[in-house]
mmCIF file of C-alpha atoms in Angstrom:
data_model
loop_
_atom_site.group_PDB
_atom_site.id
_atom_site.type_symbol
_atom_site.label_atom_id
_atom_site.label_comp_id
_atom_site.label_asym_id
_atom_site.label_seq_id
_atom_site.Cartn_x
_atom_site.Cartn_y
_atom_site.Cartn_z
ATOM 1 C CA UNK L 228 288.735 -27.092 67.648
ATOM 2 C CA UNK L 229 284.839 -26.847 66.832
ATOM 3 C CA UNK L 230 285.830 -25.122 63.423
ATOM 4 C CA UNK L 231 288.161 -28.027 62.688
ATOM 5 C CA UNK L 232 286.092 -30.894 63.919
ATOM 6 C CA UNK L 233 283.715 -28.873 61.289
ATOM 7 C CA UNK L 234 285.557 -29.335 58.576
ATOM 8 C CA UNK L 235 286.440 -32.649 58.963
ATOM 9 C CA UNK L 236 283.149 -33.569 58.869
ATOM 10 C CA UNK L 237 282.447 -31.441 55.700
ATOM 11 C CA UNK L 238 285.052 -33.555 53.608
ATOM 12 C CA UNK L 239 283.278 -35.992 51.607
ATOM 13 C CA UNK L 240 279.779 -34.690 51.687
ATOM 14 C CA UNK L 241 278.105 -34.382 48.540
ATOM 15 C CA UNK L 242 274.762 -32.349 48.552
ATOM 16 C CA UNK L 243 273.285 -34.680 45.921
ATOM 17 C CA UNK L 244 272.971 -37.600 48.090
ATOM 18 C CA UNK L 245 273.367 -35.739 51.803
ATOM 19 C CA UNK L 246 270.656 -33.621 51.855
ATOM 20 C CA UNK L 247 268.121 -36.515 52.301
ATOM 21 C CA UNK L 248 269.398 -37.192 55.602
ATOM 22 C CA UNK L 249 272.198 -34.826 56.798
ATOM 23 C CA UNK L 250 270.230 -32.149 55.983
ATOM 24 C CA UNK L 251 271.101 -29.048 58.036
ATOM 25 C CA UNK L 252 274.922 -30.207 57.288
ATOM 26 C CA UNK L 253 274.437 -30.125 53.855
ATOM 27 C CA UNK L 254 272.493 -26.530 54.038
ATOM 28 C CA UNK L 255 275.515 -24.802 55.689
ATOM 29 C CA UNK L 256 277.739 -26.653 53.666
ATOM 30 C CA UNK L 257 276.101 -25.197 50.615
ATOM 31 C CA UNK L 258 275.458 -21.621 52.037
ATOM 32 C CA UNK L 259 279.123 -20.916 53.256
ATOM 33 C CA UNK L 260 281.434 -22.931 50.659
ATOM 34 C CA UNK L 261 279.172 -23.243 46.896
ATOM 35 C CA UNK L 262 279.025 -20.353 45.276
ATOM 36 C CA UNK L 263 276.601 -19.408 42.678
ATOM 37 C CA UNK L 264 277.311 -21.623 39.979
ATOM 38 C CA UNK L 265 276.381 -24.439 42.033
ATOM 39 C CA UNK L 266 273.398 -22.742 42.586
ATOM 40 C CA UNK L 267 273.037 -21.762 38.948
ATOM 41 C CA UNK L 268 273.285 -25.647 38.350
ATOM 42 C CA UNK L 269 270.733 -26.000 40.813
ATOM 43 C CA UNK L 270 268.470 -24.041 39.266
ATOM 44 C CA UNK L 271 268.260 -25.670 35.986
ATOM 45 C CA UNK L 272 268.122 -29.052 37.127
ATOM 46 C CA UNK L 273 265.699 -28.355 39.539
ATOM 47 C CA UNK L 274 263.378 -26.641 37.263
ATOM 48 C CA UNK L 275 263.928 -28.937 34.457
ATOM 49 C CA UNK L 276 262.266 -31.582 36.862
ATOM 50 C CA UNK L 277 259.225 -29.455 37.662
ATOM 51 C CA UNK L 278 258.983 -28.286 34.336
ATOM 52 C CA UNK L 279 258.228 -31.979 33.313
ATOM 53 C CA UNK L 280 255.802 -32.523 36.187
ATOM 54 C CA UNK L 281 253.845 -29.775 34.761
ATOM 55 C CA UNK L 282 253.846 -31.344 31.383
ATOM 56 C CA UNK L 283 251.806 -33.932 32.743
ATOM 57 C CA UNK L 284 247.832 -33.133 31.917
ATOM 58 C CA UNK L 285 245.798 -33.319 28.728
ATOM 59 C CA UNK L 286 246.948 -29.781 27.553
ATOM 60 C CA UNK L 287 250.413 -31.104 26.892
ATOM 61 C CA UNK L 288 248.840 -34.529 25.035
ATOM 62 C CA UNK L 289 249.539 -33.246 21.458
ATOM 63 C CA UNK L 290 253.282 -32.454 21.879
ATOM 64 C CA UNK L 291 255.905 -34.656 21.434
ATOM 65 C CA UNK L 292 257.859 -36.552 24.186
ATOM 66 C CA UNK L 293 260.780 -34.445 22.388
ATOM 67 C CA UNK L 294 259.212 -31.336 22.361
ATOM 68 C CA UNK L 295 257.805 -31.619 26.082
ATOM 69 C CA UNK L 296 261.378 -32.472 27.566
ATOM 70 C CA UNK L 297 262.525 -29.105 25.509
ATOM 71 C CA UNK L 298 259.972 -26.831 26.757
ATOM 72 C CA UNK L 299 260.334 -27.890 30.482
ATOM 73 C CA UNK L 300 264.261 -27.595 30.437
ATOM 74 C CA UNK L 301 263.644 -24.061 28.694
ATOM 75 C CA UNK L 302 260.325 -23.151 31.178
ATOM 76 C CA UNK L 303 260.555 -24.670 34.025
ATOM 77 C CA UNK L 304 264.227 -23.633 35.653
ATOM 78 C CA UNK L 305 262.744 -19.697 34.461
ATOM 79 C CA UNK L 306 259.584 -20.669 36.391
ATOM 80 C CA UNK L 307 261.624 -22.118 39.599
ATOM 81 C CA UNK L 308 263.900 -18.760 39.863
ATOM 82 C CA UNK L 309 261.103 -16.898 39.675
ATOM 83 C CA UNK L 310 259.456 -19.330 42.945
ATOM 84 C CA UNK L 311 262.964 -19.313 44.553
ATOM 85 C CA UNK L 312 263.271 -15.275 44.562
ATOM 86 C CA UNK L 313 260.069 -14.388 45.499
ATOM 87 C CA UNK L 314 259.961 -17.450 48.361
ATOM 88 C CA UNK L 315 263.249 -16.779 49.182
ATOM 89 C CA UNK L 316 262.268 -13.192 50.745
ATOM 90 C CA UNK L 317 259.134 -14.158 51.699
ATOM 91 C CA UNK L 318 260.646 -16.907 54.222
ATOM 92 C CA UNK L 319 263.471 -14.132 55.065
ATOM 93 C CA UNK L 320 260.808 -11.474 56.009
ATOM 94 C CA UNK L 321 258.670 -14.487 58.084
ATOM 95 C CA UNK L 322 261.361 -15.840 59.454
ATOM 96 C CA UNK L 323 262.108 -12.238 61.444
ATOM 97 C CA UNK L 324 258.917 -13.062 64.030
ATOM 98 C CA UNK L 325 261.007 -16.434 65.180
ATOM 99 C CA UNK L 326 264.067 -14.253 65.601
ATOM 100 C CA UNK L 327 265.691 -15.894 62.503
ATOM 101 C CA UNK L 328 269.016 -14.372 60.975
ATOM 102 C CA UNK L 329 269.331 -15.173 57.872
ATOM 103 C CA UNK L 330 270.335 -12.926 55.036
ATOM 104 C CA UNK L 331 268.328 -12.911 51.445
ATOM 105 C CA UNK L 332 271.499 -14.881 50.268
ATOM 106 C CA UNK L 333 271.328 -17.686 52.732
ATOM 107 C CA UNK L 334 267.920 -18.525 52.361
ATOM 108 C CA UNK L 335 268.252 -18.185 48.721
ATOM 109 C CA UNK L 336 270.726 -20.797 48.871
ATOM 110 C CA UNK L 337 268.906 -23.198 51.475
ATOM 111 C CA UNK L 338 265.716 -23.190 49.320
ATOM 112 C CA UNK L 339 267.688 -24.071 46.073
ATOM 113 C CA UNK L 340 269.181 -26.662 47.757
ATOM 114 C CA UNK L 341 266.614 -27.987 49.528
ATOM 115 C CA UNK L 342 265.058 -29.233 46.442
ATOM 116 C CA UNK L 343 267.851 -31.559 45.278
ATOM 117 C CA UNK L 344 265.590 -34.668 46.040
ATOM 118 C CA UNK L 345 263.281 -33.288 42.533
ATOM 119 C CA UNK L 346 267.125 -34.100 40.532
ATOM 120 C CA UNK L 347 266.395 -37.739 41.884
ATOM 121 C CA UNK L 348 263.283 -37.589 39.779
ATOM 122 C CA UNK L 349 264.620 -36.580 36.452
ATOM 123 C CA UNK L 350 266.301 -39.738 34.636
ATOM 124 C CA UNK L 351 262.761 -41.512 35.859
ATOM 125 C CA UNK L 352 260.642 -38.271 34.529
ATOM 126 C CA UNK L 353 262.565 -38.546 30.916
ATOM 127 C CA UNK L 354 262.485 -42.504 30.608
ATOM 128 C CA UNK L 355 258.391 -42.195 31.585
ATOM 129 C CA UNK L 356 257.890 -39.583 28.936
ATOM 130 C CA UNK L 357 260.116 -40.824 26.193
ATOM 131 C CA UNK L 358 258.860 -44.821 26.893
ATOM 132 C CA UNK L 359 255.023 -43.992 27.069
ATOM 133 C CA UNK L 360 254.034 -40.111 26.376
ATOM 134 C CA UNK L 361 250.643 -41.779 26.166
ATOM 135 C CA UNK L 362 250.403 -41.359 30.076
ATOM 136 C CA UNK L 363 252.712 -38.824 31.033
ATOM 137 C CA UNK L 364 251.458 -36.458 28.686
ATOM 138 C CA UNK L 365 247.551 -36.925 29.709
ATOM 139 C CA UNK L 366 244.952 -36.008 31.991
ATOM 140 C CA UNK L 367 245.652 -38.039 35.264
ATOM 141 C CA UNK L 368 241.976 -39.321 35.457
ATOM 142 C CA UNK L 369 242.038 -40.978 31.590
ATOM 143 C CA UNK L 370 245.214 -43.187 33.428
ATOM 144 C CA UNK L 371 244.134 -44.117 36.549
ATOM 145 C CA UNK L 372 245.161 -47.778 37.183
ATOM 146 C CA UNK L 373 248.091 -47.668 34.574
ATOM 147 C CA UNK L 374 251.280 -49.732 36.593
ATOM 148 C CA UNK L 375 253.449 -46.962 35.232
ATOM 149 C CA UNK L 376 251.390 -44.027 36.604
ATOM 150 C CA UNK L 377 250.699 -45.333 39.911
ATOM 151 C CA UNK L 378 254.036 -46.779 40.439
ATOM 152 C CA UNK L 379 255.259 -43.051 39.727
ATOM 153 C CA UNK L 380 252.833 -41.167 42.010
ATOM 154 C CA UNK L 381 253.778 -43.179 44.688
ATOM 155 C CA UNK L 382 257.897 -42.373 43.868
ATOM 156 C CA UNK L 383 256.420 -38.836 43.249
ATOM 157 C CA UNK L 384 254.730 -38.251 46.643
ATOM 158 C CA UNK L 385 257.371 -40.018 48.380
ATOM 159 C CA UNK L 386 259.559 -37.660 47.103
ATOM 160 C CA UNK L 387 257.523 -34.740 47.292
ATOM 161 C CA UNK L 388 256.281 -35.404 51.243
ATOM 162 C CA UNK L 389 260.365 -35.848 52.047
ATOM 163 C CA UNK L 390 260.861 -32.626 50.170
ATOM 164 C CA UNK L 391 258.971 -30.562 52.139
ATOM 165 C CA UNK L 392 260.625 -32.176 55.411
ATOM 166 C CA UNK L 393 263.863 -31.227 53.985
ATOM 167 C CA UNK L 394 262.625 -27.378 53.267
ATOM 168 C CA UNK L 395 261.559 -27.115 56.794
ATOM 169 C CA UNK L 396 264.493 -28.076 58.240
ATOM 170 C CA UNK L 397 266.751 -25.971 55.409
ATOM 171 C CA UNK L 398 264.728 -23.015 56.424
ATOM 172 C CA UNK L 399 265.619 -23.485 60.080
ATOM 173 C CA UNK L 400 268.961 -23.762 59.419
ATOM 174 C CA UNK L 401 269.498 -20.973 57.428
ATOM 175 C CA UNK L 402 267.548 -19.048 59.871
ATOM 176 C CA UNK L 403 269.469 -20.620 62.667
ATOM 177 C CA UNK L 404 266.600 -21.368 64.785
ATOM 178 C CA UNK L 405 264.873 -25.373 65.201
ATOM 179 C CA UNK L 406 263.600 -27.329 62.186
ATOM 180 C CA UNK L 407 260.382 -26.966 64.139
ATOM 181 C CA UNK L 408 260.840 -23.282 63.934
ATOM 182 C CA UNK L 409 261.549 -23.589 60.343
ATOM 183 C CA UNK L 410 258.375 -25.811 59.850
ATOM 184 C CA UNK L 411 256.204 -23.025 61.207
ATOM 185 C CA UNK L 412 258.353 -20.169 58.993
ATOM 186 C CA UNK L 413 257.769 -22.382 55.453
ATOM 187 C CA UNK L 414 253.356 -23.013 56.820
ATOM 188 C CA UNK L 415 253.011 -19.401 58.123
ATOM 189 C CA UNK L 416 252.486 -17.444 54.469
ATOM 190 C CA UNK L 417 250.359 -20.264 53.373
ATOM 191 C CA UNK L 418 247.743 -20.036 56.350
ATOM 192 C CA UNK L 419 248.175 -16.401 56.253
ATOM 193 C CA UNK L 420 247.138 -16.120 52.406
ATOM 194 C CA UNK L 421 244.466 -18.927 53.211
ATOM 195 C CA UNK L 422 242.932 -16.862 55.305
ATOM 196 C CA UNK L 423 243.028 -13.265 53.357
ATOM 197 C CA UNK L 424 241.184 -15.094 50.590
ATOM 198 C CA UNK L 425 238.762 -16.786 52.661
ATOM 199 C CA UNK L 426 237.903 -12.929 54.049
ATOM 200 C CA UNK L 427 237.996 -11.752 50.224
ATOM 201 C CA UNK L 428 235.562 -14.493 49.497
ATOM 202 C CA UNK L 429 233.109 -13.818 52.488
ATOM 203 C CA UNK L 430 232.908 -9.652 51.701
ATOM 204 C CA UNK L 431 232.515 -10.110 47.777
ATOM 205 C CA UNK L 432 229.572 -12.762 48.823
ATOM 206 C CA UNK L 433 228.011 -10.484 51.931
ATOM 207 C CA UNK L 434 228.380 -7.818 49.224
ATOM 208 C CA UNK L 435 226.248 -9.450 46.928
ATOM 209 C CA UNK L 436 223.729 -10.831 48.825
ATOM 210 C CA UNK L 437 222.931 -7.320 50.496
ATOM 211 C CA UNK L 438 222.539 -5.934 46.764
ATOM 212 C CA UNK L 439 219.974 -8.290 46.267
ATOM 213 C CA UNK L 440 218.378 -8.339 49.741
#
Protein backbone atom coordinates (compact mmCIF):
# COMPACT_ATOMS: atom_id res chain seq x y z
CA UNK A 1 0.00 0.00 0.00
CA UNK A 2 2.97 2.43 1.08
CA UNK A 3 4.85 1.32 -2.21
CA UNK A 4 1.76 2.21 -4.22
CA UNK A 5 0.69 5.36 -2.48
CA UNK A 6 4.60 5.94 -3.52
CA UNK A 7 4.22 5.77 -6.80
CA UNK A 8 1.32 7.61 -7.21
CA UNK A 9 2.85 10.37 -5.88
CA UNK A 10 5.98 9.95 -8.15
CA UNK A 11 3.78 10.40 -11.40
CA UNK A 12 4.11 13.79 -12.61
CA UNK A 13 7.16 14.98 -10.82
CA UNK A 14 9.70 16.53 -12.80
CA UNK A 15 13.16 17.09 -11.06
CA UNK A 16 13.64 20.36 -12.95
CA UNK A 17 11.04 22.23 -11.19
CA UNK A 18 10.51 19.73 -7.90
CA UNK A 19 13.61 19.82 -6.40
CA UNK A 20 13.14 23.46 -5.15
CA UNK A 21 10.55 22.39 -2.88
CA UNK A 22 9.83 18.60 -2.86
CA UNK A 23 13.17 18.02 -2.41
CA UNK A 24 13.83 14.68 -0.67
CA UNK A 25 10.94 13.34 -3.19
CA UNK A 26 12.69 14.39 -6.00
CA UNK A 27 16.21 12.87 -4.58
CA UNK A 28 14.75 9.31 -4.32
CA UNK A 29 12.94 9.78 -7.31
CA UNK A 30 16.17 10.43 -9.11
CA UNK A 31 18.36 7.82 -7.19
CA UNK A 32 15.99 4.73 -7.71
CA UNK A 33 14.25 5.41 -11.27
CA UNK A 34 17.00 7.93 -13.60
CA UNK A 35 19.65 6.24 -14.67
CA UNK A 36 22.86 7.65 -15.76
CA UNK A 37 22.05 9.49 -18.70
CA UNK A 38 19.96 11.69 -16.75
CA UNK A 39 22.75 12.15 -14.73
CA UNK A 40 25.10 12.50 -17.68
CA UNK A 41 22.63 15.38 -18.72
CA UNK A 42 23.03 16.66 -15.42
CA UNK A 43 26.38 16.97 -15.55
CA UNK A 44 26.77 19.08 -18.53
CA UNK A 45 24.17 21.43 -17.80
CA UNK A 46 25.20 21.85 -14.49
CA UNK A 47 28.72 22.54 -15.27
CA UNK A 48 28.00 24.57 -18.24
CA UNK A 49 26.35 27.02 -15.63
CA UNK A 50 29.36 27.14 -13.32
CA UNK A 51 31.62 27.19 -16.03
CA UNK A 52 30.09 30.66 -16.97
CA UNK A 53 30.12 31.91 -13.38
CA UNK A 54 33.74 31.40 -13.46
CA UNK A 55 34.08 33.36 -16.61
CA UNK A 56 33.13 36.25 -14.75
CA UNK A 57 36.52 38.32 -13.59
CA UNK A 58 38.98 40.47 -15.50
CA UNK A 59 41.04 37.39 -16.70
CA UNK A 60 38.24 36.37 -19.00
CA UNK A 61 37.74 40.34 -20.27
CA UNK A 62 39.58 39.79 -23.62
CA UNK A 63 37.55 36.77 -24.87
CA UNK A 64 34.61 36.88 -26.69
CA UNK A 65 31.01 36.44 -25.34
CA UNK A 66 31.26 33.47 -28.04
CA UNK A 67 34.31 32.13 -27.03
CA UNK A 68 33.52 32.35 -23.13
CA UNK A 69 30.08 30.41 -23.54
CA UNK A 70 32.40 27.66 -25.53
CA UNK A 71 35.01 27.26 -23.03
CA UNK A 72 32.58 26.96 -20.01
CA UNK A 73 30.29 24.30 -21.81
CA UNK A 74 33.71 22.46 -22.71
CA UNK A 75 35.42 23.26 -18.90
CA UNK A 76 33.12 23.59 -16.65
CA UNK A 77 30.81 20.15 -16.77
CA UNK A 78 34.82 18.41 -16.75
CA UNK A 79 35.41 20.65 -13.70
CA UNK A 80 31.86 19.71 -11.94
CA UNK A 81 32.51 15.72 -12.40
CA UNK A 82 35.59 16.12 -11.10
CA UNK A 83 33.72 18.20 -7.71
CA UNK A 84 30.85 15.62 -7.88
CA UNK A 85 33.30 12.41 -7.60
CA UNK A 86 35.55 13.53 -5.22
CA UNK A 87 32.45 15.21 -2.96
CA UNK A 88 30.46 12.47 -3.66
CA UNK A 89 32.81 10.04 -1.46
CA UNK A 90 33.79 12.49 0.71
CA UNK A 91 30.00 13.01 1.97
CA UNK A 92 29.68 8.98 1.71
CA UNK A 93 32.74 8.43 4.03
CA UNK A 94 31.28 11.53 6.53
CA UNK A 95 28.13 10.54 6.38
CA UNK A 96 29.21 6.92 8.17
CA UNK A 97 29.66 8.92 11.82
CA UNK A 98 25.65 9.87 11.54
CA UNK A 99 24.96 6.24 10.74
CA UNK A 100 24.11 7.18 7.10
CA UNK A 101 23.61 4.33 4.39
CA UNK A 102 24.13 5.46 1.42
CA UNK A 103 26.12 3.82 -1.32
CA UNK A 104 28.86 5.89 -3.58
CA UNK A 105 26.02 5.67 -6.26
CA UNK A 106 23.29 7.29 -4.29
CA UNK A 107 25.06 10.13 -3.16
CA UNK A 108 26.54 10.52 -6.49
CA UNK A 109 23.19 10.89 -7.75
CA UNK A 110 21.72 13.21 -4.87
CA UNK A 111 24.63 15.69 -5.32
CA UNK A 112 24.10 15.88 -9.18
CA UNK A 113 20.77 16.50 -8.64
CA UNK A 114 20.82 18.67 -6.04
CA UNK A 115 22.24 21.29 -8.19
CA UNK A 116 19.40 21.56 -10.73
CA UNK A 117 18.49 25.11 -9.34
CA UNK A 118 22.29 26.34 -11.25
CA UNK A 119 20.12 25.02 -14.85
CA UNK A 120 17.64 27.88 -13.70
CA UNK A 121 20.57 30.19 -14.13
CA UNK A 122 21.73 29.39 -17.58
CA UNK A 123 19.32 31.12 -20.27
CA UNK A 124 19.92 34.37 -17.76
CA UNK A 125 23.93 33.58 -17.64
CA UNK A 126 23.99 33.43 -21.74
CA UNK A 127 21.56 36.51 -22.38
CA UNK A 128 23.98 38.60 -19.62
CA UNK A 129 27.08 37.58 -21.47
CA UNK A 130 25.96 37.76 -25.03
CA UNK A 131 23.85 41.36 -24.25
CA UNK A 132 26.77 43.09 -22.26
CA UNK A 133 30.22 40.97 -22.03
CA UNK A 134 31.37 44.37 -20.84
CA UNK A 135 30.22 43.29 -17.23
CA UNK A 136 30.03 39.74 -17.17
CA UNK A 137 33.33 39.30 -18.44
CA UNK A 138 35.10 41.84 -15.80
CA UNK A 139 36.43 42.24 -12.50
CA UNK A 140 33.33 42.56 -10.14
CA UNK A 141 34.75 45.76 -8.42
CA UNK A 142 35.18 47.86 -12.04
CA UNK A 143 30.97 47.11 -12.09
CA UNK A 144 29.78 47.74 -8.93
CA UNK A 145 26.47 49.69 -9.22
CA UNK A 146 25.73 48.40 -12.85
CA UNK A 147 21.53 47.48 -12.73
CA UNK A 148 22.52 44.38 -14.63
CA UNK A 149 25.20 43.15 -12.18
CA UNK A 150 23.45 43.78 -9.08
CA UNK A 151 20.16 42.66 -10.28
CA UNK A 152 22.12 39.28 -11.08
CA UNK A 153 23.98 38.85 -7.76
CA UNK A 154 20.97 39.14 -6.03
CA UNK A 155 19.21 36.17 -8.55
CA UNK A 156 22.72 34.59 -8.06
CA UNK A 157 22.81 34.41 -4.23
CA UNK A 158 19.27 33.68 -4.08
CA UNK A 159 19.94 30.85 -5.96
CA UNK A 160 23.08 29.90 -4.57
CA UNK A 161 21.83 30.24 -0.58
CA UNK A 162 18.62 27.84 -1.77
CA UNK A 163 21.18 25.57 -3.33
CA UNK A 164 22.94 24.74 -0.51
CA UNK A 165 19.50 24.15 1.46
CA UNK A 166 18.64 21.76 -1.18
CA UNK A 167 22.25 19.82 -0.85
CA UNK A 168 21.67 19.47 2.78
CA UNK A 169 18.59 18.02 2.62
CA UNK A 170 19.68 15.70 -0.69
CA UNK A 171 22.50 14.52 1.43
CA UNK A 172 20.14 13.46 4.21
CA UNK A 173 18.10 11.74 2.07
CA UNK A 174 20.40 9.79 0.35
CA UNK A 175 21.91 8.99 3.60
CA UNK A 176 18.53 8.32 5.04
CA UNK A 177 19.01 10.17 8.14
CA UNK A 178 17.31 14.14 8.88
CA UNK A 179 18.05 17.09 6.60
CA UNK A 180 19.55 18.37 9.83
CA UNK A 181 21.76 15.38 9.81
CA UNK A 182 22.56 16.01 6.28
CA UNK A 183 23.32 19.76 7.07
CA UNK A 184 25.98 18.71 9.54
CA UNK A 185 27.39 15.76 6.90
CA UNK A 186 27.74 18.60 3.81
CA UNK A 187 29.58 21.50 6.96
CA UNK A 188 31.64 18.71 8.64
CA UNK A 189 34.74 18.43 5.85
CA UNK A 190 34.69 22.12 5.56
CA UNK A 191 35.30 22.88 9.41
CA UNK A 192 37.45 19.92 9.50
CA UNK A 193 39.85 21.25 6.60
CA UNK A 194 39.38 24.82 8.24
CA UNK A 195 40.87 23.75 11.00
CA UNK A 196 43.96 21.45 9.60
CA UNK A 197 45.05 24.61 7.81
CA UNK A 198 44.64 26.90 10.57
CA UNK A 199 47.16 24.23 12.58
CA UNK A 200 49.42 24.19 9.28
CA UNK A 201 49.46 27.92 9.46
CA UNK A 202 50.26 28.24 13.30
CA UNK A 203 53.44 25.44 13.12
CA UNK A 204 54.98 26.94 9.78
CA UNK A 205 54.69 30.51 11.77
CA UNK A 206 55.92 29.05 15.47
CA UNK A 207 58.53 27.47 13.18
CA UNK A 208 59.74 30.55 11.95
CA UNK A 209 59.67 32.70 14.64
CA UNK A 210 61.81 30.19 16.84
CA UNK A 211 64.48 30.27 13.86
CA UNK A 212 64.77 33.74 14.35
CA UNK A 213 64.35 33.96 18.14
Amino acid sequence: MVREERIKNERGLNPFTDIWLRTRETVRFVIERKSFKFIILLIVLTGFASGLIGMMNERSSDMAPWAAILQALVTGPIGSAFGYFLGAAILVLVGRLFKGTATYQEMFKALVTAQIPQIWLLPLLIIWVLASPETFLADRTNVEGNAIVVIMSIVMAVVSIWTFIIVCKAVGEAHRVSSWKGFFIVVLPGIIITIVVLIIVFVLFASFFREFS
